Amino acid sequence: MAVKIKTKQKYSAFSYKSGNSFVHRCPAWIKILFIPLFSLCTFYLPPVFSVFLIILQFSLARYLKFSAKEMVADLKPVLYYFFLLAFTKVLIWAGSGFSEHPSLDWQTCIMLLKLFCLMQLASIVFKTSTSLELREGISLIESKCRKFLHLREKNTLTDTISLFVNFIPMVSKNWQQAERAWKARGGKKSLKMYFTLIPVLFSVGMKQAYNSARAICAREITS
């Protein structure tokens, strides 16, 4: 009798999640162009636009069946930044002899709101586009720009930009693998873990960047 063993799939921040929704089928170049457009709107329009966009993106994420754990994993940098600011305010409050009430000013709250909105947008783009789709989208945009500006047809920025765009999910995946290896060896989540794993993360990232650069150079020589 066959026994089915369920394995819990590990999720790393900003990693691609397969699907057949209209967002997944949307060409990557359209999503790439929407990022700077929404970024400008988020920073120059009133905060109510960011609130509306956050609600819209949260509804879209639920429609795409992204779990709460996945969404929190992608938004952790903003949450960490918020706790860091709050901790700093508490330290300042303690340093003043507890004479002033600790609170985040209105401009800081608006900035955190906008960062949250942009991080949510990047999360949806990365989770609905593969690395290859993002690279092809960047290549198409560069080709059209070069044709419009009457420049030479050979793309020179695609590889650099695509590597930079895919840097975030790569680092997140490397960190999760290092953290799992640390815990598998009986290590606990502490300051010692960060001091030990951050140099490892840097070393692995540099090696991957070197291998990617060699692969690009080899492809350019053979093409």
mmCIF file of C-alpha atoms in Angstrom:
data_model
loop_
_atom_site.group_PDB
_atom_site.id
_atom_site.type_symbol
_atom_site.label_atom_id
_atom_site.label_comp_id
_atom_site.label_asym_id
_atom_site.label_seq_id
_atom_site.Cartn_x
_atom_site.Cartn_y
_atom_site.Cartn_z
ATOM 1 C CA MET A 1 0.000 0.000 0.000
ATOM 2 C CA ALA A 2 1.422 3.317 -1.112
ATOM 3 C CA VAL A 3 1.886 5.918 1.566
ATOM 4 C CA LYS A 4 1.732 9.572 0.620
ATOM 5 C CA ILE A 5 4.179 11.764 2.435
ATOM 6 C CA LYS A 6 3.420 15.441 2.502
ATOM 7 C CA THR A 7 6.405 17.747 2.502
ATOM 8 C CA LYS A 8 5.976 21.279 3.656
ATOM 9 C CA GLN A 9 7.194 23.612 0.949
ATOM 10 C CA LYS A 10 9.637 26.198 2.201
ATOM 11 C CA TYR A 11 8.952 29.733 1.095
ATOM 12 C CA SER A 12 11.589 32.399 0.685
ATOM 13 C CA ALA A 13 10.735 36.076 0.416
ATOM 14 C CA PHE A 14 10.048 37.489 -3.061
ATOM 15 C CA SER A 15 10.279 34.033 -4.644
ATOM 16 C CA TYR A 16 8.132 33.065 -7.637
ATOM 17 C CA LYS A 17 4.874 31.254 -6.941
ATOM 18 C CA SER A 18 3.364 29.397 -9.867
ATOM 19 C CA GLY A 19 -0.148 30.187 -10.967
ATOM 20 C CA ASN A 20 -2.402 30.780 -13.961
ATOM 21 C CA SER A 21 -4.016 34.084 -12.976
ATOM 22 C CA PHE A 22 -4.255 37.111 -15.235
ATOM 23 C CA VAL A 23 -1.390 38.667 -13.236
ATOM 24 C CA HIS A 24 0.843 35.654 -13.959
ATOM 25 C CA ARG A 25 -0.074 35.803 -17.649
ATOM 26 C CA CYS A 26 0.517 39.558 -17.871
ATOM 27 C CA PRO A 27 3.761 40.293 -19.793
ATOM 28 C CA ALA A 28 6.674 41.049 -17.476
ATOM 29 C CA TRP A 29 7.554 44.282 -19.295
ATOM 30 C CA ILE A 30 4.165 45.749 -18.370
ATOM 31 C CA LYS A 31 4.703 44.926 -14.687
ATOM 32 C CA ILE A 32 8.220 46.372 -14.810
ATOM 33 C CA LEU A 33 6.921 49.641 -16.274
ATOM 34 C CA PHE A 34 4.183 49.831 -13.635
ATOM 35 C CA ILE A 35 6.730 49.816 -10.784
ATOM 36 C CA PRO A 36 8.214 53.310 -11.440
ATOM 37 C CA LEU A 37 4.756 54.647 -12.361
ATOM 38 C CA PHE A 38 3.193 53.543 -9.079
ATOM 39 C CA SER A 39 6.346 54.590 -7.199
ATOM 40 C CA LEU A 40 5.992 58.160 -8.455
ATOM 41 C CA CYS A 41 2.268 58.167 -7.688
ATOM 42 C CA THR A 42 2.924 56.824 -4.191
ATOM 43 C CA PHE A 43 5.502 59.477 -3.337
ATOM 44 C CA TYR A 44 3.843 62.485 -4.975
ATOM 45 C CA LEU A 45 0.149 61.845 -4.375
ATOM 46 C CA PRO A 46 -1.547 62.253 -0.961
ATOM 47 C CA PRO A 47 -1.213 59.384 1.568
ATOM 48 C CA VAL A 48 -4.805 58.329 0.900
ATOM 49 C CA PHE A 49 -3.610 56.979 -2.472
ATOM 50 C CA SER A 50 -1.119 54.689 -0.667
ATOM 51 C CA VAL A 51 -3.866 53.473 1.671
ATOM 52 C CA PHE A 52 -6.132 52.726 -1.299
ATOM 53 C CA LEU A 53 -3.300 50.950 -3.140
ATOM 54 C CA ILE A 54 -2.420 48.845 -0.087
ATOM 55 C CA ILE A 55 -6.037 47.684 0.240
ATOM 56 C CA LEU A 56 -6.186 46.959 -3.497
ATOM 57 C CA GLN A 57 -2.913 45.009 -3.454
ATOM 58 C CA PHE A 58 -3.928 43.059 -0.351
ATOM 59 C CA SER A 59 -7.198 42.069 -2.067
ATOM 60 C CA LEU A 60 -5.235 41.063 -5.177
ATOM 61 C CA ALA A 61 -2.817 39.003 -3.073
ATOM 62 C CA ARG A 62 -5.700 37.141 -1.463
ATOM 63 C CA TYR A 63 -7.222 36.556 -4.913
ATOM 64 C CA LEU A 64 -3.875 35.101 -6.020
ATOM 65 C CA LYS A 65 -4.035 32.801 -2.956
ATOM 66 C CA PHE A 66 -0.936 34.191 -1.266
ATOM 67 C CA SER A 67 -0.977 33.122 2.356
ATOM 68 C CA ALA A 68 -0.604 35.543 5.252
ATOM 69 C CA LYS A 69 2.780 33.960 6.049
ATOM 70 C CA GLU A 70 4.039 34.650 2.530
ATOM 71 C CA MET A 71 2.873 38.261 2.603
ATOM 72 C CA VAL A 72 4.446 38.903 6.009
ATOM 73 C CA ALA A 73 7.729 37.338 4.820
ATOM 74 C CA ASP A 74 7.908 39.821 1.937
ATOM 75 C CA LEU A 75 7.003 42.787 4.138
ATOM 76 C CA LYS A 76 9.445 41.981 6.948
ATOM 77 C CA PRO A 77 12.011 44.671 5.945
ATOM 78 C CA VAL A 78 9.429 47.431 6.504
ATOM 79 C CA LEU A 79 8.289 45.841 9.759
ATOM 80 C CA TYR A 80 11.892 45.606 10.983
ATOM 81 C CA TYR A 81 12.422 49.240 10.036
ATOM 82 C CA PHE A 82 9.308 50.214 11.988
ATOM 83 C CA PHE A 83 10.471 48.360 15.120
ATOM 84 C CA LEU A 84 13.932 49.899 14.745
ATOM 85 C CA LEU A 85 12.432 53.400 14.665
ATOM 86 C CA ALA A 86 10.180 52.615 17.603
ATOM 87 C CA PHE A 87 13.138 51.218 19.592
ATOM 88 C CA THR A 88 15.164 54.348 18.798
ATOM 89 C CA LYS A 89 12.306 56.547 20.027
ATOM 90 C CA VAL A 90 12.179 54.580 23.278
ATOM 91 C CA LEU A 91 15.941 54.995 23.758
ATOM 92 C CA ILE A 92 15.622 58.754 23.197
ATOM 93 C CA TRP A 93 12.716 58.849 25.643
ATOM 94 C CA ALA A 94 14.753 56.976 28.248
ATOM 95 C CA GLY A 95 17.736 59.261 27.629
ATOM 96 C CA SER A 96 15.593 62.323 28.294
ATOM 97 C CA GLY A 97 14.634 60.974 31.700
ATOM 98 C CA PHE A 98 11.158 59.879 30.548
ATOM 99 C CA SER A 99 10.114 63.521 30.337
ATOM 100 C CA GLU A 100 8.688 63.316 26.816
ATOM 101 C CA HIS A 101 6.115 60.891 25.488
ATOM 102 C CA PRO A 102 7.692 58.617 22.800
ATOM 103 C CA SER A 103 5.823 58.794 19.482
ATOM 104 C CA LEU A 104 6.561 58.583 15.779
ATOM 105 C CA ASP A 105 6.000 61.881 13.994
ATOM 106 C CA TRP A 106 3.433 62.165 11.203
ATOM 107 C CA GLN A 107 5.997 62.423 8.390
ATOM 108 C CA THR A 108 7.705 59.226 9.544
ATOM 109 C CA CYS A 109 4.377 57.381 9.601
ATOM 110 C CA ILE A 110 3.616 58.560 6.047
ATOM 111 C CA MET A 111 7.053 57.394 4.880
ATOM 112 C CA LEU A 112 6.506 53.947 6.443
ATOM 113 C CA LEU A 113 3.086 53.760 4.784
ATOM 114 C CA LYS A 114 4.584 54.495 1.365
ATOM 115 C CA LEU A 115 7.438 52.039 1.859
ATOM 116 C CA PHE A 116 4.916 49.391 2.863
ATOM 117 C CA CYS A 117 2.943 50.095 -0.296
ATOM 118 C CA LEU A 118 5.992 49.834 -2.573
ATOM 119 C CA MET A 119 7.225 46.668 -0.873
ATOM 120 C CA GLN A 120 3.811 45.109 -1.367
ATOM 121 C CA LEU A 121 3.915 46.018 -5.059
ATOM 122 C CA ALA A 122 7.388 44.489 -5.497
ATOM 123 C CA SER A 123 6.198 41.354 -3.716
ATOM 124 C CA ILE A 124 3.358 40.801 -6.194
ATOM 125 C CA VAL A 125 5.655 41.400 -9.187
ATOM 126 C CA PHE A 126 8.310 38.962 -7.959
ATOM 127 C CA LYS A 127 5.781 36.296 -6.958
ATOM 128 C CA THR A 128 4.053 36.344 -10.352
ATOM 129 C CA SER A 129 7.122 36.623 -12.632
ATOM 130 C CA THR A 130 9.996 34.189 -13.082
ATOM 131 C CA SER A 131 13.611 35.358 -13.342
ATOM 132 C CA LEU A 132 13.591 34.547 -17.055
ATOM 133 C CA GLU A 133 10.377 36.526 -17.627
ATOM 134 C CA LEU A 134 11.841 39.548 -15.813
ATOM 135 C CA ARG A 135 15.027 39.369 -17.874
ATOM 136 C CA GLU A 136 13.107 39.086 -21.153
ATOM 137 C CA GLY A 137 10.894 41.998 -20.099
ATOM 138 C CA ILE A 138 13.922 44.187 -19.333
ATOM 139 C CA SER A 139 15.515 43.143 -22.629
ATOM 140 C CA LEU A 140 12.382 44.101 -24.584
ATOM 141 C CA ILE A 141 12.193 47.504 -22.879
ATOM 142 C CA GLU A 142 15.865 48.226 -23.601
ATOM 143 C CA SER A 143 15.480 47.137 -27.238
ATOM 144 C CA LYS A 144 12.501 49.469 -27.748
ATOM 145 C CA CYS A 145 14.347 52.364 -26.076
ATOM 146 C CA ARG A 146 17.419 51.814 -28.254
ATOM 147 C CA LYS A 147 15.297 51.685 -31.382
ATOM 148 C CA PHE A 148 13.484 54.897 -30.397
ATOM 149 C CA LEU A 149 16.746 56.710 -29.619
ATOM 150 C CA HIS A 150 18.470 55.329 -32.760
ATOM 151 C CA LEU A 151 21.216 53.596 -30.774
ATOM 152 C CA ARG A 152 22.971 50.378 -31.692
ATOM 153 C CA GLU A 153 20.723 47.337 -31.480
ATOM 154 C CA LYS A 154 22.864 45.261 -29.092
ATOM 155 C CA ASN A 155 21.571 45.467 -25.516
ATOM 156 C CA THR A 156 24.265 46.340 -22.976
ATOM 157 C CA LEU A 157 22.249 47.026 -19.802
ATOM 158 C CA THR A 158 19.847 44.066 -19.737
ATOM 159 C CA ASP A 159 22.174 41.625 -17.975
ATOM 160 C CA THR A 160 23.229 44.147 -15.324
ATOM 161 C CA ILE A 161 19.694 45.328 -14.562
ATOM 162 C CA SER A 162 18.214 41.816 -14.554
ATOM 163 C CA LEU A 163 20.906 40.589 -12.155
ATOM 164 C CA PHE A 164 20.198 43.542 -9.876
ATOM 165 C CA VAL A 165 16.427 42.953 -10.009
ATOM 166 C CA ASN A 166 16.821 39.274 -9.113
ATOM 167 C CA PHE A 167 19.309 40.068 -6.341
ATOM 168 C CA ILE A 168 16.577 40.419 -3.686
ATOM 169 C CA PRO A 169 14.973 36.940 -4.054
ATOM 170 C CA MET A 170 18.434 35.359 -4.370
ATOM 171 C CA VAL A 171 19.647 36.873 -1.082
ATOM 172 C CA SER A 172 16.417 35.916 0.657
ATOM 173 C CA LYS A 173 16.704 32.308 -0.525
ATOM 174 C CA ASN A 174 20.355 32.083 0.549
ATOM 175 C CA TRP A 175 19.546 33.471 3.990
ATOM 176 C CA GLN A 176 16.682 31.029 4.509
ATOM 177 C CA GLN A 177 18.887 28.081 3.535
ATOM 178 C CA ALA A 178 21.635 29.239 5.894
ATOM 179 C CA GLU A 179 19.127 29.732 8.729
ATOM 180 C CA ARG A 180 17.653 26.254 8.205
ATOM 181 C CA ALA A 181 21.147 24.729 8.241
ATOM 182 C CA TRP A 182 21.931 26.606 11.473
ATOM 183 C CA LYS A 183 18.779 25.330 13.193
ATOM 184 C CA ALA A 184 19.311 21.783 11.864
ATOM 185 C CA ARG A 185 22.643 21.750 13.695
ATOM 186 C CA GLY A 186 20.973 22.685 16.947
ATOM 187 C CA GLY A 187 21.616 26.407 16.739
ATOM 188 C CA LYS A 188 19.151 28.890 18.212
ATOM 189 C CA LYS A 189 17.959 32.206 16.851
ATOM 190 C CA SER A 190 20.194 34.708 18.605
ATOM 191 C CA LEU A 191 22.768 37.408 17.964
ATOM 192 C CA LYS A 192 25.379 34.676 17.577
ATOM 193 C CA MET A 193 23.411 33.269 14.637
ATOM 194 C CA TYR A 194 23.467 36.613 12.819
ATOM 195 C CA PHE A 195 27.171 37.202 13.500
ATOM 196 C CA THR A 196 27.926 33.699 12.170
ATOM 197 C CA LEU A 197 25.625 33.598 9.153
ATOM 198 C CA ILE A 198 26.009 37.114 7.739
ATOM 199 C CA PRO A 199 29.652 36.480 6.617
ATOM 200 C CA VAL A 200 28.482 33.174 5.109
ATOM 201 C CA LEU A 201 25.653 34.982 3.303
ATOM 202 C CA PHE A 202 28.128 37.534 1.925
ATOM 203 C CA SER A 203 30.544 34.818 0.779
ATOM 204 C CA VAL A 204 27.843 32.762 -0.952
ATOM 205 C CA GLY A 205 26.409 35.877 -2.620
ATOM 206 C CA MET A 206 29.828 36.926 -3.939
ATOM 207 C CA LYS A 207 30.414 33.432 -5.326
ATOM 208 C CA GLN A 208 27.043 33.411 -7.082
ATOM 209 C CA ALA A 209 27.702 36.884 -8.501
ATOM 210 C CA TYR A 210 31.107 35.716 -9.790
ATOM 211 C CA ASN A 211 29.608 32.616 -11.422
ATOM 212 C CA SER A 212 26.837 34.706 -13.002
ATOM 213 C CA ALA A 213 29.397 37.182 -14.377
ATOM 214 C CA ARG A 214 31.440 34.328 -15.872
ATOM 215 C CA ALA A 215 28.315 32.830 -17.457
ATOM 216 C CA ILE A 216 27.392 36.180 -19.025
ATOM 217 C CA CYS A 217 30.925 36.678 -20.381
ATOM 218 C CA ALA A 218 30.925 33.140 -21.830
ATOM 219 C CA ARG A 219 27.574 33.742 -23.520
ATOM 220 C CA GLU A 220 28.804 37.030 -25.026
ATOM 221 C CA ILE A 221 31.936 35.322 -26.411
ATOM 222 C CA THR A 222 29.993 32.484 -28.041
ATOM 223 C CA SER A 223 27.234 34.755 -29.415
#
